[in-house]
Amino acid sequence: MTGPGPRIRTERLVLRTSEARDRNAFIELFASPEVTTYTGGPQPRDHLERTAPEIPGRRPRLFVAEREGAMIGMVSLDQRDAERPGPARPDIGQVELGYLFLPHAWGHGYAAEACAAVLDWYAATHPGEPVALCTQIANTRALRLATRLGFHEVERFEAYGAEQWLGARNPANPANPADPADSPTPFDRPA
C-alpha cells in the first residue's frame, strides 16, 4: 500500500490515512501516561510538538480511527522488527497488529471494532497470511481483546523488564469483537 490507503467504514468509525488535522491527537496519544502505560511511558509533549511531522503516522497500513470527524485512535499492521526483543517466530507471520486509543474513547468497544475491521481488510488483501500481536501479560484488557479478535497464545517471554504475551491469528479464525459475553473494556490495546 503506497500513498493514501483505503477508507474502511464500520458501524461507528471511519478508518483512514492520517491527515494534518490529526497531528494534535497523535501528540496526545504519545504524551499520555495513561495511553503509554504498557508501551514504555509518555514522551515529553514539548519534544513531540517540535518533532512530529506535519502529517504524523503517514505510513503503509496505519489507520486513523475517526469518530464524528475527529481522530480517537490508531490501528497499525507493521512488519515485525527482527531486532525486537522476543522469540523469532516465522510461523506467526511477518505482520503485527498494534493500536492506541485516546482515554476519552476507552470503554466503548472502539478498539475492538477498529481492529476487527483492519484485520478483515488485511485477510481480504493478503489471503492466508497470519498476524501477530504482542503485549505485556499485565495488560489484561489487551489480552481479552486479543482473544476476542481470534488471537491464540503462542508463547510468553521476558522483555523490557516484564513478562510478554505473543499471540497469532490465523486468517481462518474470525474476529468476534461483539461477543456478548465480553463487554467493552476501558482500554483495549497491546503494548
PDB file of C-alpha atoms in Angstrom:
ATOM      1  CA  MET A   1       0.000   0.000   0.000  1.00  0.00           C
ATOM      2  CA  THR A   2       1.568   3.284  -1.067  1.00  0.00           C
ATOM      3  CA  GLY A   3       0.032   6.730  -0.998  1.00  0.00           C
ATOM      4  CA  PRO A   4      -3.390   7.175   0.513  1.00  0.00           C
ATOM      5  CA  GLY A   5      -4.686   3.910   1.911  1.00  0.00           C
ATOM      6  CA  PRO A   6      -8.174   2.537   1.821  1.00  0.00           C
ATOM      7  CA  ARG A   7     -11.037   4.027   3.809  1.00  0.00           C
ATOM      8  CA  ILE A   8     -12.831   1.450   5.868  1.00  0.00           C
ATOM      9  CA  ARG A   9     -16.217   2.245   7.336  1.00  0.00           C
ATOM     10  CA  THR A  10     -17.555   0.366  10.331  1.00  0.00           C
ATOM     11  CA  GLU A  11     -20.817   0.838  12.176  1.00  0.00           C
ATOM     12  CA  ARG A  12     -19.419   3.795  14.163  1.00  0.00           C
ATOM     13  CA  LEU A  13     -15.977   4.606  12.767  1.00  0.00           C
ATOM     14  CA  VAL A  14     -14.067   5.620   9.676  1.00  0.00           C
ATOM     15  CA  LEU A  15     -10.585   4.105   9.361  1.00  0.00           C
ATOM     16  CA  ARG A  16      -8.421   6.179   7.063  1.00  0.00           C
ATOM     17  CA  THR A  17      -4.958   7.508   6.256  1.00  0.00           C
ATOM     18  CA  SER A  18      -3.677  10.179   8.621  1.00  0.00           C
ATOM     19  CA  GLU A  19      -4.080  13.844   7.751  1.00  0.00           C
ATOM     20  CA  ALA A  20      -2.576  17.111   9.038  1.00  0.00           C
ATOM     21  CA  ARG A  21      -5.638  17.657  11.261  1.00  0.00           C
ATOM     22  CA  ASP A  22      -4.650  14.525  13.256  1.00  0.00           C
ATOM     23  CA  ARG A  23      -1.323  15.946  14.474  1.00  0.00           C
ATOM     24  CA  ASN A  24      -2.597  17.103  17.882  1.00  0.00           C
ATOM     25  CA  ALA A  25      -4.285  13.742  18.536  1.00  0.00           C
ATOM     26  CA  PHE A  26      -1.049  11.882  17.695  1.00  0.00           C
ATOM     27  CA  ILE A  27       0.843  14.132  20.121  1.00  0.00           C
ATOM     28  CA  GLU A  28      -1.802  13.488  22.782  1.00  0.00           C
ATOM     29  CA  LEU A  29      -1.521   9.709  22.270  1.00  0.00           C
ATOM     30  CA  PHE A  30       2.235   9.582  22.737  1.00  0.00           C
ATOM     31  CA  ALA A  31       2.375  12.174  25.549  1.00  0.00           C
ATOM     32  CA  SER A  32      -0.354  10.483  27.609  1.00  0.00           C
ATOM     33  CA  PRO A  33       0.823   8.489  30.646  1.00  0.00           C
ATOM     34  CA  GLU A  34      -2.440   6.501  30.561  1.00  0.00           C
ATOM     35  CA  VAL A  35      -2.122   5.556  26.898  1.00  0.00           C
ATOM     36  CA  THR A  36       1.565   4.621  27.145  1.00  0.00           C
ATOM     37  CA  THR A  37       1.410   2.610  30.382  1.00  0.00           C
ATOM     38  CA  TYR A  38       2.391  -0.618  28.573  1.00  0.00           C
ATOM     39  CA  THR A  39       4.405   0.909  25.733  1.00  0.00           C
ATOM     40  CA  GLY A  40       7.349   2.433  27.560  1.00  0.00           C
ATOM     41  CA  GLY A  41       5.784   5.550  29.049  1.00  0.00           C
ATOM     42  CA  PRO A  42       4.968   9.004  27.730  1.00  0.00           C
ATOM     43  CA  GLN A  43       7.225  11.139  25.600  1.00  0.00           C
ATOM     44  CA  PRO A  44       7.657  14.808  26.570  1.00  0.00           C
ATOM     45  CA  ARG A  45       4.890  16.868  24.941  1.00  0.00           C
ATOM     46  CA  ASP A  46       7.231  19.758  24.037  1.00  0.00           C
ATOM     47  CA  HIS A  47       9.560  17.322  22.255  1.00  0.00           C
ATOM     48  CA  LEU A  48       6.638  15.813  20.324  1.00  0.00           C
ATOM     49  CA  GLU A  49       5.334  19.253  19.361  1.00  0.00           C
ATOM     50  CA  ARG A  50       8.771  20.191  17.977  1.00  0.00           C
ATOM     51  CA  THR A  51       9.482  16.930  16.173  1.00  0.00           C
ATOM     52  CA  ALA A  52       6.157  15.478  14.995  1.00  0.00           C
ATOM     53  CA  PRO A  53       5.792  15.789  11.234  1.00  0.00           C
ATOM     54  CA  GLU A  54       3.012  17.897   9.784  1.00  0.00           C
ATOM     55  CA  ILE A  55       1.202  14.650   8.939  1.00  0.00           C
ATOM     56  CA  PRO A  56       2.234  12.059  11.561  1.00  0.00           C
ATOM     57  CA  GLY A  57       1.577   8.370  11.090  1.00  0.00           C
ATOM     58  CA  ARG A  58       1.769   8.539   7.312  1.00  0.00           C
ATOM     59  CA  ARG A  59       2.951   5.025   6.586  1.00  0.00           C
ATOM     60  CA  PRO A  60       1.592   1.891   4.955  1.00  0.00           C
ATOM     61  CA  ARG A  61      -1.089   0.036   6.912  1.00  0.00           C
ATOM     62  CA  LEU A  62      -1.576   2.682   9.611  1.00  0.00           C
ATOM     63  CA  PHE A  63      -5.214   3.642  10.007  1.00  0.00           C
ATOM     64  CA  VAL A  64      -6.545   6.607  11.950  1.00  0.00           C
ATOM     65  CA  ALA A  65      -9.732   5.679  13.781  1.00  0.00           C
ATOM     66  CA  GLU A  66     -12.118   8.601  13.334  1.00  0.00           C
ATOM     67  CA  ARG A  67     -15.400   9.101  15.180  1.00  0.00           C
ATOM     68  CA  GLU A  68     -17.686  12.032  14.383  1.00  0.00           C
ATOM     69  CA  GLY A  69     -14.963  13.755  12.368  1.00  0.00           C
ATOM     70  CA  ALA A  70     -12.158  13.513  14.954  1.00  0.00           C
ATOM     71  CA  MET A  71      -9.293  11.089  15.492  1.00  0.00           C
ATOM     72  CA  ILE A  72      -9.834   8.915  18.576  1.00  0.00           C
ATOM     73  CA  GLY A  73      -7.048   6.390  17.995  1.00  0.00           C
ATOM     74  CA  MET A  74      -4.991   4.437  15.523  1.00  0.00           C
ATOM     75  CA  VAL A  75      -4.556   0.854  14.356  1.00  0.00           C
ATOM     76  CA  SER A  76      -1.493  -0.417  12.532  1.00  0.00           C
ATOM     77  CA  LEU A  77      -0.223  -3.552  10.884  1.00  0.00           C
ATOM     78  CA  ASP A  78       3.561  -3.244  10.943  1.00  0.00           C
ATOM     79  CA  GLN A  79       6.328  -5.537   9.786  1.00  0.00           C
ATOM     80  CA  ARG A  80       7.739  -7.375  12.799  1.00  0.00           C
ATOM     81  CA  ASP A  81      11.136  -5.932  13.617  1.00  0.00           C
ATOM     82  CA  ALA A  82      13.866  -8.586  13.596  1.00  0.00           C
ATOM     83  CA  GLU A  83      15.766  -6.542  16.219  1.00  0.00           C
ATOM     84  CA  ARG A  84      12.823  -6.502  18.633  1.00  0.00           C
ATOM     85  CA  PRO A  85      13.312  -8.488  21.842  1.00  0.00           C
ATOM     86  CA  GLY A  86      11.490 -11.779  21.940  1.00  0.00           C
ATOM     87  CA  PRO A  87      11.380 -15.000  20.012  1.00  0.00           C
ATOM     88  CA  ALA A  88      11.871 -15.163  16.261  1.00  0.00           C
ATOM     89  CA  ARG A  89       8.762 -16.991  15.075  1.00  0.00           C
ATOM     90  CA  PRO A  90       8.332 -17.035  11.299  1.00  0.00           C
ATOM     91  CA  ASP A  91       5.321 -19.339  11.804  1.00  0.00           C
ATOM     92  CA  ILE A  92       3.241 -16.477  13.266  1.00  0.00           C
ATOM     93  CA  GLY A  93       3.642 -14.160  10.307  1.00  0.00           C
ATOM     94  CA  GLN A  94       5.595 -11.057   9.475  1.00  0.00           C
ATOM     95  CA  VAL A  95       2.913  -8.505  10.369  1.00  0.00           C
ATOM     96  CA  GLU A  96       1.982  -7.368  13.874  1.00  0.00           C
ATOM     97  CA  LEU A  97      -1.216  -5.638  14.982  1.00  0.00           C
ATOM     98  CA  GLY A  98      -0.832  -2.562  17.174  1.00  0.00           C
ATOM     99  CA  TYR A  99      -3.296   0.034  18.403  1.00  0.00           C
ATOM    100  CA  LEU A 100      -3.631   3.061  20.682  1.00  0.00           C
ATOM    101  CA  PHE A 101      -6.773   4.993  21.615  1.00  0.00           C
ATOM    102  CA  LEU A 102      -7.245   8.268  23.454  1.00  0.00           C
ATOM    103  CA  PRO A 103      -8.588   7.880  27.013  1.00  0.00           C
ATOM    104  CA  HIS A 104     -11.940   9.522  26.222  1.00  0.00           C
ATOM    105  CA  ALA A 105     -12.556   6.732  23.694  1.00  0.00           C
ATOM    106  CA  TRP A 106     -11.976   3.885  26.188  1.00  0.00           C
ATOM    107  CA  GLY A 107     -14.825   1.703  27.318  1.00  0.00           C
ATOM    108  CA  HIS A 108     -16.941   1.946  24.160  1.00  0.00           C
ATOM    109  CA  GLY A 109     -15.592  -1.003  22.150  1.00  0.00           C
ATOM    110  CA  TYR A 110     -13.982   1.238  19.507  1.00  0.00           C
ATOM    111  CA  ALA A 111     -10.642  -0.614  19.644  1.00  0.00           C
ATOM    112  CA  ALA A 112     -12.384  -3.949  19.063  1.00  0.00           C
ATOM    113  CA  GLU A 113     -14.427  -2.525  16.194  1.00  0.00           C
ATOM    114  CA  ALA A 114     -11.447  -0.854  14.534  1.00  0.00           C
ATOM    115  CA  CYS A 115      -9.043  -3.782  14.965  1.00  0.00           C
ATOM    116  CA  ALA A 116     -11.591  -6.295  13.638  1.00  0.00           C
ATOM    117  CA  ALA A 117     -12.187  -4.158  10.544  1.00  0.00           C
ATOM    118  CA  VAL A 118      -8.450  -3.758   9.854  1.00  0.00           C
ATOM    119  CA  LEU A 119      -7.852  -7.496  10.372  1.00  0.00           C
ATOM    120  CA  ASP A 120     -10.721  -8.305   7.987  1.00  0.00           C
ATOM    121  CA  TRP A 121      -9.288  -5.898   5.402  1.00  0.00           C
ATOM    122  CA  TYR A 122      -5.839  -7.490   5.777  1.00  0.00           C
ATOM    123  CA  ALA A 123      -7.238 -11.022   5.454  1.00  0.00           C
ATOM    124  CA  ALA A 124      -9.049  -9.994   2.257  1.00  0.00           C
ATOM    125  CA  THR A 125      -5.989  -8.298   0.736  1.00  0.00           C
ATOM    126  CA  HIS A 126      -3.399 -10.824   1.992  1.00  0.00           C
ATOM    127  CA  PRO A 127      -5.226 -14.172   1.975  1.00  0.00           C
ATOM    128  CA  GLY A 128      -3.742 -16.857   4.182  1.00  0.00           C
ATOM    129  CA  GLU A 129      -1.233 -14.609   5.968  1.00  0.00           C
ATOM    130  CA  PRO A 130      -1.276 -14.801   9.780  1.00  0.00           C
ATOM    131  CA  VAL A 131      -0.957 -11.744  12.037  1.00  0.00           C
ATOM    132  CA  ALA A 132       0.940 -11.499  15.336  1.00  0.00           C
ATOM    133  CA  LEU A 133       0.178  -9.489  18.449  1.00  0.00           C
ATOM    134  CA  CYS A 134       2.458  -8.891  21.413  1.00  0.00           C
ATOM    135  CA  THR A 135       1.547  -7.324  24.749  1.00  0.00           C
ATOM    136  CA  GLN A 136       2.542  -7.396  28.388  1.00  0.00           C
ATOM    137  CA  ILE A 137       0.837 -10.056  30.485  1.00  0.00           C
ATOM    138  CA  ALA A 138      -0.097  -7.244  32.886  1.00  0.00           C
ATOM    139  CA  ASN A 139      -2.241  -5.628  30.175  1.00  0.00           C
ATOM    140  CA  THR A 140      -5.271  -7.813  30.869  1.00  0.00           C
ATOM    141  CA  ARG A 141      -7.602  -5.702  28.730  1.00  0.00           C
ATOM    142  CA  ALA A 142      -5.370  -6.167  25.695  1.00  0.00           C
ATOM    143  CA  LEU A 143      -5.257  -9.911  26.346  1.00  0.00           C
ATOM    144  CA  ARG A 144      -9.077 -10.076  26.440  1.00  0.00           C
ATOM    145  CA  LEU A 145      -9.307  -8.124  23.199  1.00  0.00           C
ATOM    146  CA  ALA A 146      -6.696 -10.357  21.562  1.00  0.00           C
ATOM    147  CA  THR A 147      -8.793 -13.402  22.399  1.00  0.00           C
ATOM    148  CA  ARG A 148     -11.957 -11.730  21.107  1.00  0.00           C
ATOM    149  CA  LEU A 149     -10.150 -10.934  17.849  1.00  0.00           C
ATOM    150  CA  GLY A 150      -9.159 -14.589  17.339  1.00  0.00           C
ATOM    151  CA  PHE A 151      -5.546 -14.492  18.564  1.00  0.00           C
ATOM    152  CA  HIS A 152      -4.212 -17.511  20.438  1.00  0.00           C
ATOM    153  CA  GLU A 153      -1.167 -17.633  22.690  1.00  0.00           C
ATOM    154  CA  VAL A 154       1.996 -18.856  21.022  1.00  0.00           C
ATOM    155  CA  GLU A 155       4.404 -18.223  23.866  1.00  0.00           C
ATOM    156  CA  ARG A 156       5.451 -15.969  26.717  1.00  0.00           C
ATOM    157  CA  PHE A 157       8.828 -14.351  27.175  1.00  0.00           C
ATOM    158  CA  GLU A 158      10.599 -11.699  29.232  1.00  0.00           C
ATOM    159  CA  ALA A 159      11.410  -8.301  27.647  1.00  0.00           C
ATOM    160  CA  TYR A 160      11.524  -4.676  28.740  1.00  0.00           C
ATOM    161  CA  GLY A 161      11.529  -5.845  32.367  1.00  0.00           C
ATOM    162  CA  ALA A 162       8.108  -7.521  32.086  1.00  0.00           C
ATOM    163  CA  GLU A 163       6.534 -10.787  31.003  1.00  0.00           C
ATOM    164  CA  GLN A 164       5.241 -10.545  27.419  1.00  0.00           C
ATOM    165  CA  TRP A 165       2.487 -12.458  25.614  1.00  0.00           C
ATOM    166  CA  LEU A 166       2.927 -13.355  21.960  1.00  0.00           C
ATOM    167  CA  GLY A 167      -0.154 -14.390  20.044  1.00  0.00           C
ATOM    168  CA  ALA A 168      -1.036 -15.287  16.478  1.00  0.00           C
ATOM    169  CA  ARG A 169      -4.220 -15.033  14.459  1.00  0.00           C
ATOM    170  CA  ASN A 170      -4.740 -17.349  11.572  1.00  0.00           C
ATOM    171  CA  PRO A 171      -6.917 -15.756   8.889  1.00  0.00           C
ATOM    172  CA  ALA A 172      -9.300 -18.692   9.285  1.00  0.00           C
ATOM    173  CA  ASN A 173     -10.047 -17.501  12.868  1.00  0.00           C
ATOM    174  CA  PRO A 174     -12.843 -14.963  12.598  1.00  0.00           C
ATOM    175  CA  ALA A 175     -12.735 -11.856  14.737  1.00  0.00           C
ATOM    176  CA  ASN A 176     -15.543 -11.686  17.276  1.00  0.00           C
ATOM    177  CA  PRO A 177     -15.436  -8.174  18.732  1.00  0.00           C
ATOM    178  CA  ALA A 178     -19.123  -8.175  19.612  1.00  0.00           C
ATOM    179  CA  ASP A 179     -19.090 -11.314  21.756  1.00  0.00           C
ATOM    180  CA  PRO A 180     -21.956 -10.726  24.197  1.00  0.00           C
ATOM    181  CA  ALA A 181     -20.001 -12.493  26.945  1.00  0.00           C
ATOM    182  CA  ASP A 182     -17.416  -9.704  26.743  1.00  0.00           C
ATOM    183  CA  SER A 183     -18.464  -6.167  27.422  1.00  0.00           C
ATOM    184  CA  PRO A 184     -16.268  -3.376  26.043  1.00  0.00           C
ATOM    185  CA  THR A 185     -13.211  -2.775  28.183  1.00  0.00           C
ATOM    186  CA  PRO A 186     -11.888   0.606  29.325  1.00  0.00           C
ATOM    187  CA  PHE A 187      -8.768   0.303  27.212  1.00  0.00           C
ATOM    188  CA  ASP A 188      -8.195  -2.356  24.590  1.00  0.00           C
ATOM    189  CA  ARG A 189      -4.667  -2.017  23.257  1.00  0.00           C
ATOM    190  CA  PRO A 190      -1.499  -4.089  23.070  1.00  0.00           C
ATOM    191  CA  ALA A 191       1.834  -2.955  24.330  1.00  0.00           C
TER     192      ALA A 191
END
